[in-house]
mmCIF file of C-alpha atoms in Angstrom:
data_model
loop_
_atom_site.group_PDB
_atom_site.id
_atom_site.type_symbol
_atom_site.label_atom_id
_atom_site.label_comp_id
_atom_site.label_asym_id
_atom_site.label_seq_id
_atom_site.Cartn_x
_atom_site.Cartn_y
_atom_site.Cartn_z
ATOM 1 C CA MET B 22 -5.637 -9.681 -5.837
ATOM 2 C CA ARG B 23 -3.263 -9.203 -2.724
ATOM 3 C CA LYS B 24 0.122 -10.781 -3.149
ATOM 4 C CA ILE B 25 2.710 -12.227 -0.946
ATOM 5 C CA ILE B 26 3.829 -9.297 1.278
ATOM 6 C CA PRO B 27 5.895 -6.517 -0.087
ATOM 7 C CA ALA B 28 9.694 -6.698 0.600
ATOM 8 C CA GLY B 29 10.873 -4.617 3.424
ATOM 9 C CA THR B 30 7.508 -3.901 5.049
ATOM 10 C CA ALA B 31 8.827 -4.695 8.361
ATOM 11 C CA ALA B 32 12.289 -3.502 7.821
ATOM 12 C CA LEU B 33 15.117 -0.661 8.780
ATOM 13 C CA ALA B 34 18.087 0.222 7.394
ATOM 14 C CA LEU B 35 20.361 -0.160 10.034
ATOM 15 C CA SER B 36 24.203 -0.026 10.082
ATOM 16 C CA LEU B 37 25.282 -3.115 12.027
ATOM 17 C CA LEU B 38 28.920 -3.887 11.453
ATOM 18 C CA LEU B 39 30.238 -4.779 15.144
ATOM 19 C CA THR B 40 33.914 -4.604 16.161
ATOM 20 C CA GLY B 41 35.398 -5.002 19.646
ATOM 21 C CA CYS B 42 34.111 -3.537 23.125
ATOM 22 C CA GLY B 43 35.280 -0.655 24.812
ATOM 23 C CA GLY B 44 34.204 2.866 26.224
ATOM 24 C CA GLY B 45 32.661 5.876 24.667
ATOM 25 C CA SER B 46 31.064 9.010 25.517
ATOM 26 C CA GLY B 47 27.644 8.817 26.931
ATOM 27 C CA TRP B 48 26.962 4.994 26.525
ATOM 28 C CA ASP B 49 26.070 4.495 30.215
ATOM 29 C CA SER B 50 23.442 6.983 30.139
ATOM 30 C CA VAL B 51 21.452 4.965 27.893
ATOM 31 C CA GLU B 52 18.165 3.853 29.580
ATOM 32 C CA LEU B 53 14.617 2.735 28.583
ATOM 33 C CA SER B 54 12.168 5.567 29.540
ATOM 34 C CA ALA B 55 8.939 3.898 28.203
ATOM 35 C CA ASP B 56 8.113 0.310 27.201
ATOM 36 C CA PRO B 57 7.083 -0.380 23.451
ATOM 37 C CA SER B 58 3.314 -1.092 22.821
ATOM 38 C CA GLN B 59 1.288 -2.329 19.915
ATOM 39 C CA GLY B 60 2.554 -0.548 17.045
ATOM 40 C CA THR B 61 4.766 1.849 18.957
ATOM 41 C CA ALA B 62 8.618 1.790 19.355
ATOM 42 C CA PRO B 63 9.914 2.196 23.083
ATOM 43 C CA SER B 64 10.984 5.419 24.256
ATOM 44 C CA VAL B 65 14.801 5.691 25.005
ATOM 45 C CA SER B 66 17.012 8.352 26.962
ATOM 46 C CA PHE B 67 20.620 9.136 26.844
ATOM 47 C CA LYS B 68 23.143 11.795 27.021
ATOM 48 C CA THR B 69 23.288 13.503 23.698
ATOM 49 C CA PRO B 70 25.610 13.635 21.857
ATOM 50 C CA ILE B 71 26.404 10.106 22.131
ATOM 51 C CA LYS B 72 29.736 8.727 20.490
ATOM 52 C CA VAL B 73 31.286 5.147 21.320
ATOM 53 C CA ASP B 74 34.915 4.372 20.750
ATOM 54 C CA ASP B 75 33.953 0.796 20.022
ATOM 55 C CA ALA B 76 30.953 -1.309 19.497
ATOM 56 C CA GLN B 77 28.759 -1.473 22.661
ATOM 57 C CA THR B 78 25.712 -3.561 23.847
ATOM 58 C CA LYS B 79 23.594 -3.104 26.774
ATOM 59 C CA VAL B 80 20.436 -4.661 28.335
ATOM 60 C CA LEU B 81 17.775 -2.006 28.796
ATOM 61 C CA LYS B 82 14.927 -4.639 30.062
ATOM 62 C CA GLU B 83 15.509 -8.200 31.043
ATOM 63 C CA GLY B 84 13.258 -10.665 29.315
ATOM 64 C CA ASP B 85 10.935 -13.172 31.446
ATOM 65 C CA GLY B 86 10.134 -15.747 28.595
ATOM 66 C CA GLU B 87 11.973 -18.484 27.120
ATOM 67 C CA GLU B 88 15.674 -18.491 26.790
ATOM 68 C CA ILE B 89 17.054 -18.037 23.432
ATOM 69 C CA HIS B 90 19.934 -20.496 22.551
ATOM 70 C CA ALA B 91 22.415 -20.651 19.531
ATOM 71 C CA GLY B 92 20.578 -22.063 16.490
ATOM 72 C CA ASP B 93 17.230 -20.575 17.801
ATOM 73 C CA SER B 94 15.124 -18.271 15.359
ATOM 74 C CA ILE B 95 13.345 -15.260 17.073
ATOM 75 C CA MET B 96 10.919 -12.474 16.068
ATOM 76 C CA LEU B 97 12.813 -9.214 16.457
ATOM 77 C CA GLN B 98 11.465 -5.441 16.755
ATOM 78 C CA ALA B 99 13.699 -2.649 15.961
ATOM 79 C CA ALA B 100 13.972 1.367 16.487
ATOM 80 C CA LEU B 101 17.048 3.711 15.871
ATOM 81 C CA TYR B 102 17.764 6.872 17.298
ATOM 82 C CA LYS B 103 19.950 9.623 16.131
ATOM 83 C CA GLY B 104 23.069 10.065 18.587
ATOM 84 C CA SER B 105 23.286 13.753 18.386
ATOM 85 C CA ASP B 106 19.711 14.823 19.984
ATOM 86 C CA GLY B 107 17.874 11.163 20.560
ATOM 87 C CA SER B 108 15.530 11.795 17.672
ATOM 88 C CA SER B 109 13.649 8.958 16.151
ATOM 89 C CA LEU B 110 15.249 7.635 12.855
ATOM 90 C CA GLY B 111 12.546 4.808 12.070
ATOM 91 C CA ASP B 112 11.459 1.712 13.456
ATOM 92 C CA THR B 113 9.887 -1.517 12.938
ATOM 93 C CA TYR B 114 7.197 -1.478 15.533
ATOM 94 C CA SER B 115 5.073 0.870 13.234
ATOM 95 C CA GLN B 116 5.316 -1.322 10.246
ATOM 96 C CA GLY B 117 4.368 -4.735 11.567
ATOM 97 C CA ALA B 118 4.961 -7.799 14.004
ATOM 98 C CA GLY B 119 8.633 -7.681 13.198
ATOM 99 C CA GLN B 120 11.048 -9.794 11.462
ATOM 100 C CA VAL B 121 12.761 -13.171 12.025
ATOM 101 C CA LEU B 122 16.323 -13.639 12.694
ATOM 102 C CA THR B 123 18.177 -17.020 13.081
ATOM 103 C CA VAL B 124 20.763 -16.856 15.821
ATOM 104 C CA ASN B 125 23.287 -18.847 13.834
ATOM 105 C CA ASP B 126 27.245 -19.023 12.905
ATOM 106 C CA GLU B 127 26.599 -16.508 10.101
ATOM 107 C CA LEU B 128 25.610 -13.854 12.879
ATOM 108 C CA LYS B 129 28.388 -14.848 15.122
ATOM 109 C CA ASP B 130 30.821 -14.374 12.394
ATOM 110 C CA SER B 131 29.560 -10.911 11.257
ATOM 111 C CA LEU B 132 28.029 -9.678 14.455
ATOM 112 C CA PRO B 133 29.633 -11.466 17.383
ATOM 113 C CA GLN B 134 28.648 -8.829 20.069
ATOM 114 C CA MET B 135 24.994 -9.067 19.228
ATOM 115 C CA TYR B 136 25.280 -13.096 19.060
ATOM 116 C CA ASP B 137 26.482 -13.038 22.310
ATOM 117 C CA ALA B 138 23.925 -10.721 23.731
ATOM 118 C CA LEU B 139 21.077 -12.646 22.007
ATOM 119 C CA THR B 140 22.532 -16.150 23.348
ATOM 120 C CA LYS B 141 22.228 -14.716 26.791
ATOM 121 C CA ALA B 142 18.589 -13.226 26.382
ATOM 122 C CA LYS B 143 15.143 -14.218 27.061
ATOM 123 C CA GLU B 144 11.986 -13.653 25.049
ATOM 124 C CA GLY B 145 11.075 -9.848 25.862
ATOM 125 C CA GLU B 146 14.368 -8.756 26.314
ATOM 126 C CA ILE B 147 15.236 -5.170 25.097
ATOM 127 C CA ILE B 148 18.824 -4.675 23.785
ATOM 128 C CA ALA B 149 20.614 -1.411 22.866
ATOM 129 C CA TYR B 150 23.534 -1.376 20.671
ATOM 130 C CA SER B 151 25.695 1.415 19.202
ATOM 131 C CA SER B 152 29.028 1.176 17.053
ATOM 132 C CA PRO B 153 31.641 3.749 15.478
ATOM 133 C CA LYS B 154 30.639 2.643 12.220
ATOM 134 C CA THR B 155 27.684 4.503 12.280
ATOM 135 C CA SER B 156 29.346 8.007 12.853
ATOM 136 C CA GLY B 157 28.074 10.406 10.180
ATOM 137 C CA ALA B 158 25.443 8.190 9.102
ATOM 138 C CA ALA B 159 22.541 10.094 10.263
ATOM 139 C CA SER B 160 23.603 13.414 8.498
ATOM 140 C CA GLU B 161 26.606 15.110 6.955
ATOM 141 C CA GLY B 162 28.905 16.292 9.504
ATOM 142 C CA ASP B 163 27.340 14.401 12.400
ATOM 143 C CA ASP B 164 30.047 12.281 14.084
ATOM 144 C CA SER B 165 27.711 10.929 16.661
ATOM 145 C CA THR B 166 26.732 7.302 16.976
ATOM 146 C CA SER B 167 23.266 5.867 16.618
ATOM 147 C CA VAL B 168 21.568 3.915 19.286
ATOM 148 C CA GLU B 169 19.713 1.064 18.099
ATOM 149 C CA VAL B 170 17.166 -0.813 20.073
ATOM 150 C CA TYR B 171 16.293 -4.526 19.701
ATOM 151 C CA GLN B 172 13.421 -6.289 21.242
ATOM 152 C CA VAL B 173 13.133 -10.118 21.215
ATOM 153 C CA THR B 174 9.529 -10.383 20.954
ATOM 154 C CA LYS B 175 9.144 -14.384 20.406
ATOM 155 C CA LYS B 176 11.219 -17.560 20.353
ATOM 156 C CA ILE B 177 9.891 -19.567 17.246
ATOM 157 C CA MET B 178 9.754 -23.436 17.215
ATOM 158 C CA PRO B 179 12.444 -25.334 15.403
ATOM 159 C CA SER B 180 12.148 -26.502 11.934
ATOM 160 C CA LEU B 181 10.002 -29.438 11.369
ATOM 161 C CA ASN B 182 11.503 -32.711 11.011
ATOM 162 C CA GLU B 183 8.664 -35.442 11.601
ATOM 163 C CA LYS B 184 6.931 -38.430 9.944
ATOM 164 C CA MET B 185 4.900 -36.792 7.139
ATOM 165 C CA LYS B 186 1.838 -38.807 5.815
ATOM 166 C CA THR B 187 1.670 -39.669 1.860
ATOM 167 C CA PRO B 188 -0.001 -36.735 -0.172
ATOM 168 C CA SER B 189 -3.398 -37.206 -0.980
ATOM 169 C CA LYS B 190 -4.479 -38.600 -4.522
ATOM 170 C CA GLY B 191 -4.177 -35.833 -6.828
ATOM 171 C CA MET B 192 -1.651 -33.752 -4.936
ATOM 172 C CA PRO B 193 1.974 -33.595 -6.011
ATOM 173 C CA ASN B 194 4.265 -35.866 -4.101
ATOM 174 C CA VAL B 195 6.406 -34.635 -1.297
ATOM 175 C CA THR B 196 9.424 -36.027 0.410
ATOM 176 C CA GLN B 197 12.003 -34.718 2.916
ATOM 177 C CA ASP B 198 15.740 -35.195 3.549
ATOM 178 C CA ASP B 199 17.143 -36.294 6.893
ATOM 179 C CA LYS B 200 16.835 -32.667 8.056
ATOM 180 C CA GLY B 201 13.135 -32.459 7.424
ATOM 181 C CA THR B 202 13.492 -29.995 4.391
ATOM 182 C CA PRO B 203 10.659 -31.120 1.910
ATOM 183 C CA THR B 204 10.973 -31.274 -1.828
ATOM 184 C CA ILE B 205 7.964 -31.167 -4.178
ATOM 185 C CA ALA B 206 7.969 -33.380 -7.113
ATOM 186 C CA LYS B 207 6.914 -32.347 -10.633
ATOM 187 C CA PRO B 208 3.117 -32.031 -10.970
ATOM 188 C CA SER B 209 1.336 -33.981 -13.155
ATOM 189 C CA GLY B 210 -2.066 -33.568 -15.122
ATOM 190 C CA SER B 211 -4.082 -30.554 -15.860
ATOM 191 C CA GLU B 212 -3.531 -27.179 -14.166
ATOM 192 C CA PRO B 213 -5.806 -27.000 -11.270
ATOM 193 C CA LYS B 214 -8.986 -24.712 -11.177
ATOM 194 C CA GLU B 215 -9.421 -24.723 -7.541
ATOM 195 C CA LEU B 216 -7.391 -24.253 -4.384
ATOM 196 C CA LYS B 217 -6.497 -27.800 -2.819
ATOM 197 C CA THR B 218 -4.796 -28.223 0.742
ATOM 198 C CA ASP B 219 -3.483 -31.300 2.446
ATOM 199 C CA VAL B 220 -1.720 -31.492 5.967
ATOM 200 C CA LEU B 221 1.253 -33.476 5.504
ATOM 201 C CA ILE B 222 2.107 -32.996 9.323
ATOM 202 C CA GLU B 223 -0.776 -32.281 11.843
ATOM 203 C CA GLY B 224 0.382 -29.808 14.523
ATOM 204 C CA ASP B 225 -1.106 -29.064 18.001
ATOM 205 C CA GLY B 226 -0.333 -25.442 18.419
ATOM 206 C CA ASP B 227 -2.364 -22.301 18.041
ATOM 207 C CA THR B 228 -5.003 -22.047 15.123
ATOM 208 C CA VAL B 229 -3.876 -19.507 12.633
ATOM 209 C CA LYS B 230 -6.262 -16.660 12.376
ATOM 210 C CA GLU B 231 -6.641 -14.015 9.508
ATOM 211 C CA SER B 232 -5.428 -11.441 11.780
ATOM 212 C CA ASP B 233 -2.062 -13.268 12.463
ATOM 213 C CA THR B 234 1.341 -12.816 11.392
ATOM 214 C CA VAL B 235 2.522 -16.151 10.575
ATOM 215 C CA ILE B 236 6.176 -17.176 10.958
ATOM 216 C CA ALA B 237 7.017 -20.236 8.455
ATOM 217 C CA ASN B 238 9.366 -22.035 6.397
ATOM 218 C CA TYR B 239 8.397 -22.657 2.783
ATOM 219 C CA VAL B 240 9.234 -23.889 -0.806
ATOM 220 C CA GLY B 241 7.209 -23.047 -3.985
ATOM 221 C CA VAL B 242 7.370 -24.296 -7.341
ATOM 222 C CA ARG B 243 5.577 -23.720 -10.737
ATOM 223 C CA TRP B 244 2.883 -26.276 -11.688
ATOM 224 C CA ALA B 245 3.866 -26.472 -15.357
ATOM 225 C CA ASP B 246 7.446 -27.538 -14.867
ATOM 226 C CA GLY B 247 7.888 -28.329 -11.230
ATOM 227 C CA LYS B 248 10.820 -25.686 -10.660
ATOM 228 C CA SER B 249 11.512 -24.062 -7.452
ATOM 229 C CA PHE B 250 11.239 -20.211 -7.721
ATOM 230 C CA ASP B 251 11.391 -19.495 -3.999
ATOM 231 C CA SER B 252 12.378 -21.210 -0.585
ATOM 232 C CA SER B 253 13.009 -19.995 2.634
ATOM 233 C CA TYR B 254 14.860 -23.423 3.621
ATOM 234 C CA GLU B 255 17.710 -22.307 1.039
ATOM 235 C CA LYS B 256 17.778 -18.993 2.894
ATOM 236 C CA GLY B 257 18.325 -20.577 6.161
ATOM 237 C CA THR B 258 15.868 -18.289 8.133
ATOM 238 C CA PRO B 259 11.987 -18.680 8.044
ATOM 239 C CA ALA B 260 10.021 -15.866 7.007
ATOM 240 C CA SER B 261 7.192 -13.746 8.725
ATOM 241 C CA PHE B 262 3.956 -12.233 6.687
ATOM 242 C CA PRO B 263 0.737 -10.990 7.938
ATOM 243 C CA LEU B 264 -1.849 -13.287 6.720
ATOM 244 C CA ASN B 265 -4.153 -10.561 5.357
ATOM 245 C CA GLY B 266 -1.276 -9.369 2.959
ATOM 246 C CA VAL B 267 -0.585 -12.693 0.967
ATOM 247 C CA ILE B 268 -1.854 -14.097 -2.112
ATOM 248 C CA ALA B 269 -5.334 -15.490 -1.840
ATOM 249 C CA GLY B 270 -4.138 -19.073 -2.003
ATOM 250 C CA TRP B 271 -1.817 -18.724 1.110
ATOM 251 C CA LYS B 272 -4.490 -16.601 3.041
ATOM 252 C CA GLU B 273 -7.372 -19.311 2.402
ATOM 253 C CA GLY B 274 -5.135 -22.427 2.556
ATOM 254 C CA LEU B 275 -3.360 -21.165 5.863
ATOM 255 C CA GLU B 276 -6.038 -19.870 7.933
ATOM 256 C CA GLY B 277 -7.409 -22.355 10.444
ATOM 257 C CA GLN B 278 -4.440 -24.619 10.335
ATOM 258 C CA LYS B 279 -2.517 -25.219 13.502
ATOM 259 C CA VAL B 280 0.929 -24.201 14.512
ATOM 260 C CA GLY B 281 3.470 -27.327 13.896
ATOM 261 C CA SER B 282 1.756 -28.269 10.784
ATOM 262 C CA ARG B 283 3.051 -28.887 7.457
ATOM 263 C CA VAL B 284 0.774 -27.971 4.720
ATOM 264 C CA GLU B 285 0.876 -28.704 0.947
ATOM 265 C CA LEU B 286 -1.165 -26.013 -1.070
ATOM 266 C CA VAL B 287 -2.261 -26.379 -4.748
ATOM 267 C CA ILE B 288 -3.044 -22.668 -6.016
ATOM 268 C CA PRO B 289 -4.667 -21.976 -9.250
ATOM 269 C CA THR B 290 -3.638 -19.042 -11.191
ATOM 270 C CA ASP B 291 -6.518 -16.815 -10.001
ATOM 271 C CA LYS B 292 -5.331 -17.457 -6.472
ATOM 272 C CA ALA B 293 -1.738 -16.859 -7.079
ATOM 273 C CA TYR B 294 0.125 -14.115 -8.844
ATOM 274 C CA GLY B 295 -2.001 -14.186 -12.122
ATOM 275 C CA THR B 296 -1.059 -15.019 -15.650
ATOM 276 C CA GLU B 297 1.732 -14.084 -17.787
ATOM 277 C CA LYS B 298 -0.139 -11.611 -19.872
ATOM 278 C CA GLU B 299 -1.278 -9.813 -16.192
ATOM 279 C CA LEU B 300 2.173 -9.979 -14.876
ATOM 280 C CA GLY B 301 4.333 -8.838 -17.897
ATOM 281 C CA LYS B 302 7.226 -10.447 -19.506
ATOM 282 C CA ASP B 303 9.904 -9.039 -17.222
ATOM 283 C CA SER B 304 8.008 -9.811 -13.992
ATOM 284 C CA GLN B 305 9.750 -11.554 -11.131
ATOM 285 C CA TYR B 306 6.883 -13.200 -10.087
ATOM 286 C CA PRO B 307 6.071 -16.881 -11.396
ATOM 287 C CA ALA B 308 2.875 -16.752 -13.797
ATOM 288 C CA GLY B 309 0.217 -19.776 -13.465
ATOM 289 C CA ALA B 310 -0.757 -22.534 -10.902
ATOM 290 C CA LEU B 311 1.535 -22.900 -8.036
ATOM 291 C CA VAL B 312 2.452 -25.655 -5.316
ATOM 292 C CA PHE B 313 4.066 -24.631 -1.926
ATOM 293 C CA VAL B 314 4.781 -26.632 1.080
ATOM 294 C CA VAL B 315 4.569 -24.527 4.169
ATOM 295 C CA ASP B 316 5.769 -25.216 7.576
ATOM 296 C CA ILE B 317 3.659 -23.255 10.143
ATOM 297 C CA LEU B 318 6.148 -22.292 12.981
ATOM 298 C CA GLY B 319 4.589 -19.724 14.892
ATOM 299 C CA THR B 320 2.018 -17.034 15.101
ATOM 300 C CA THR B 321 1.682 -13.631 16.515
ATOM 301 C CA PRO B 322 -1.105 -10.972 16.429
ATOM 302 C CA THR B 323 -0.733 -8.296 13.387
ATOM 303 C CA PRO B 324 -0.567 -5.014 15.275
ATOM 304 C CA LYS B 325 -2.592 -2.310 13.804
ATOM 305 C CA THR B 326 0.065 -0.012 12.383
ATOM 306 C CA GLU B 327 0.650 3.435 10.647
ATOM 307 C CA THR B 328 2.162 3.679 7.073
ATOM 308 C CA ALA B 329 6.077 3.277 7.111
ATOM 309 C CA SER B 330 8.245 6.203 6.692
ATOM 310 C CA PRO B 331 10.520 6.412 4.013
ATOM 311 C CA GLN B 332 13.412 6.028 6.625
ATOM 312 C CA ALA B 333 12.081 2.945 7.933
ATOM 313 C CA SER B 334 11.273 0.783 4.901
ATOM 314 C CA ALA B 335 14.615 -0.106 3.290
ATOM 315 C CA SER B 336 16.807 -3.403 3.914
ATOM 316 C CA ALA B 337 16.160 -5.806 6.910
ATOM 317 C CA THR B 338 17.713 -5.402 10.307
ATOM 318 C CA LEU B 339 20.404 -7.466 11.325
ATOM 319 C CA GLY B 340 20.062 -9.704 8.035
ATOM 320 C CA ALA B 341 16.396 -10.454 9.208
ATOM 321 C CA SER B 342 14.505 -12.365 6.709
ATOM 322 C CA THR B 343 11.053 -11.364 4.912
ATOM 323 C CA ALA B 344 8.503 -13.198 3.046
ATOM 324 C CA PRO B 345 8.755 -13.155 -0.645
ATOM 325 C CA SER B 346 8.118 -9.821 -2.412
ATOM 326 C CA ALA B 347 4.860 -8.813 -3.500
ATOM 327 C CA SER B 348 3.788 -8.240 -7.012
ATOM 328 C CA PRO B 349 3.153 -4.725 -8.037
ATOM 329 C CA LYS B 350 -0.150 -5.795 -9.047
ATOM 330 C CA SER B 351 -1.299 -6.178 -5.299
ATOM 331 C CA SER B 352 -4.368 -3.880 -4.193
ATOM 332 C CA ALA B 353 -5.728 -2.867 -0.870
ATOM 333 C CA SER B 354 -8.814 -4.849 -1.538
ATOM 334 C CA GLY B 355 -7.077 -8.268 -1.762
ATOM 335 C CA LYS B 356 -9.379 -9.149 -4.859
#
């Protein structure tokens, strides 16, 4: 049975501690030489070795889509290049549709120049970045600074905060606060044996397809005790996940729904993570039946990708969010 997507499948280990602004050797030479394509990172050229004295950003290609503002969440792709010779150090393009980043105060405080660049950007914009903090990161004795390239691929709709319908009979009750954040009441009755779905807010956007990557906010609780075990609302940023790489309850329950919808999912054990015996006593995944509330905020086609290299499968870029980690019991068949 396939589980919610593995951590880091669309991630890249990049050093991103920004400081002030200023000059450096070779930064003006950074140029986009070939646009990105499905599953392929852009080609970037620059004078080598490159070494900046202060953190730098540069727009390599202006976007022509919707404007990005403070507070927006966006889908982001990234690629990293070695400052000494321009060779690739990894990318997210070859791993999936990218990751979600929220342009919030946390980003502003920790990465002020990237925040500034993003709040002036539009969908499609490609931005280069380098910092002296990356000096020596690529290899021992190499004091060049890495060139990092980010593409804003999609602006995500705001979090849902609309009137909900009362859940159908037999579904756990769901309430929301003044920000629209849902809370699932403790379930009652016998553990469910079948998948049940209930649309609490009806969206009017695109229909979710099996081949899509879905961007969503969600909260999940155990049927047995009603305790929350995961919530993107608490993390402050939506998650993205390919629908063909999640637990069966998500895949079957979300396919065919509309962007802009809030969907309650009651998932039996055989369409969730499994039983305690199957998972083992030390598993980080919740056993038994589960209940989720999922806000579908956007979709994008899942690109055909190659297997990620070790260099491109670590922590998320710019603090970007991922969907919940997959169980180690996941299989390629999804059965």
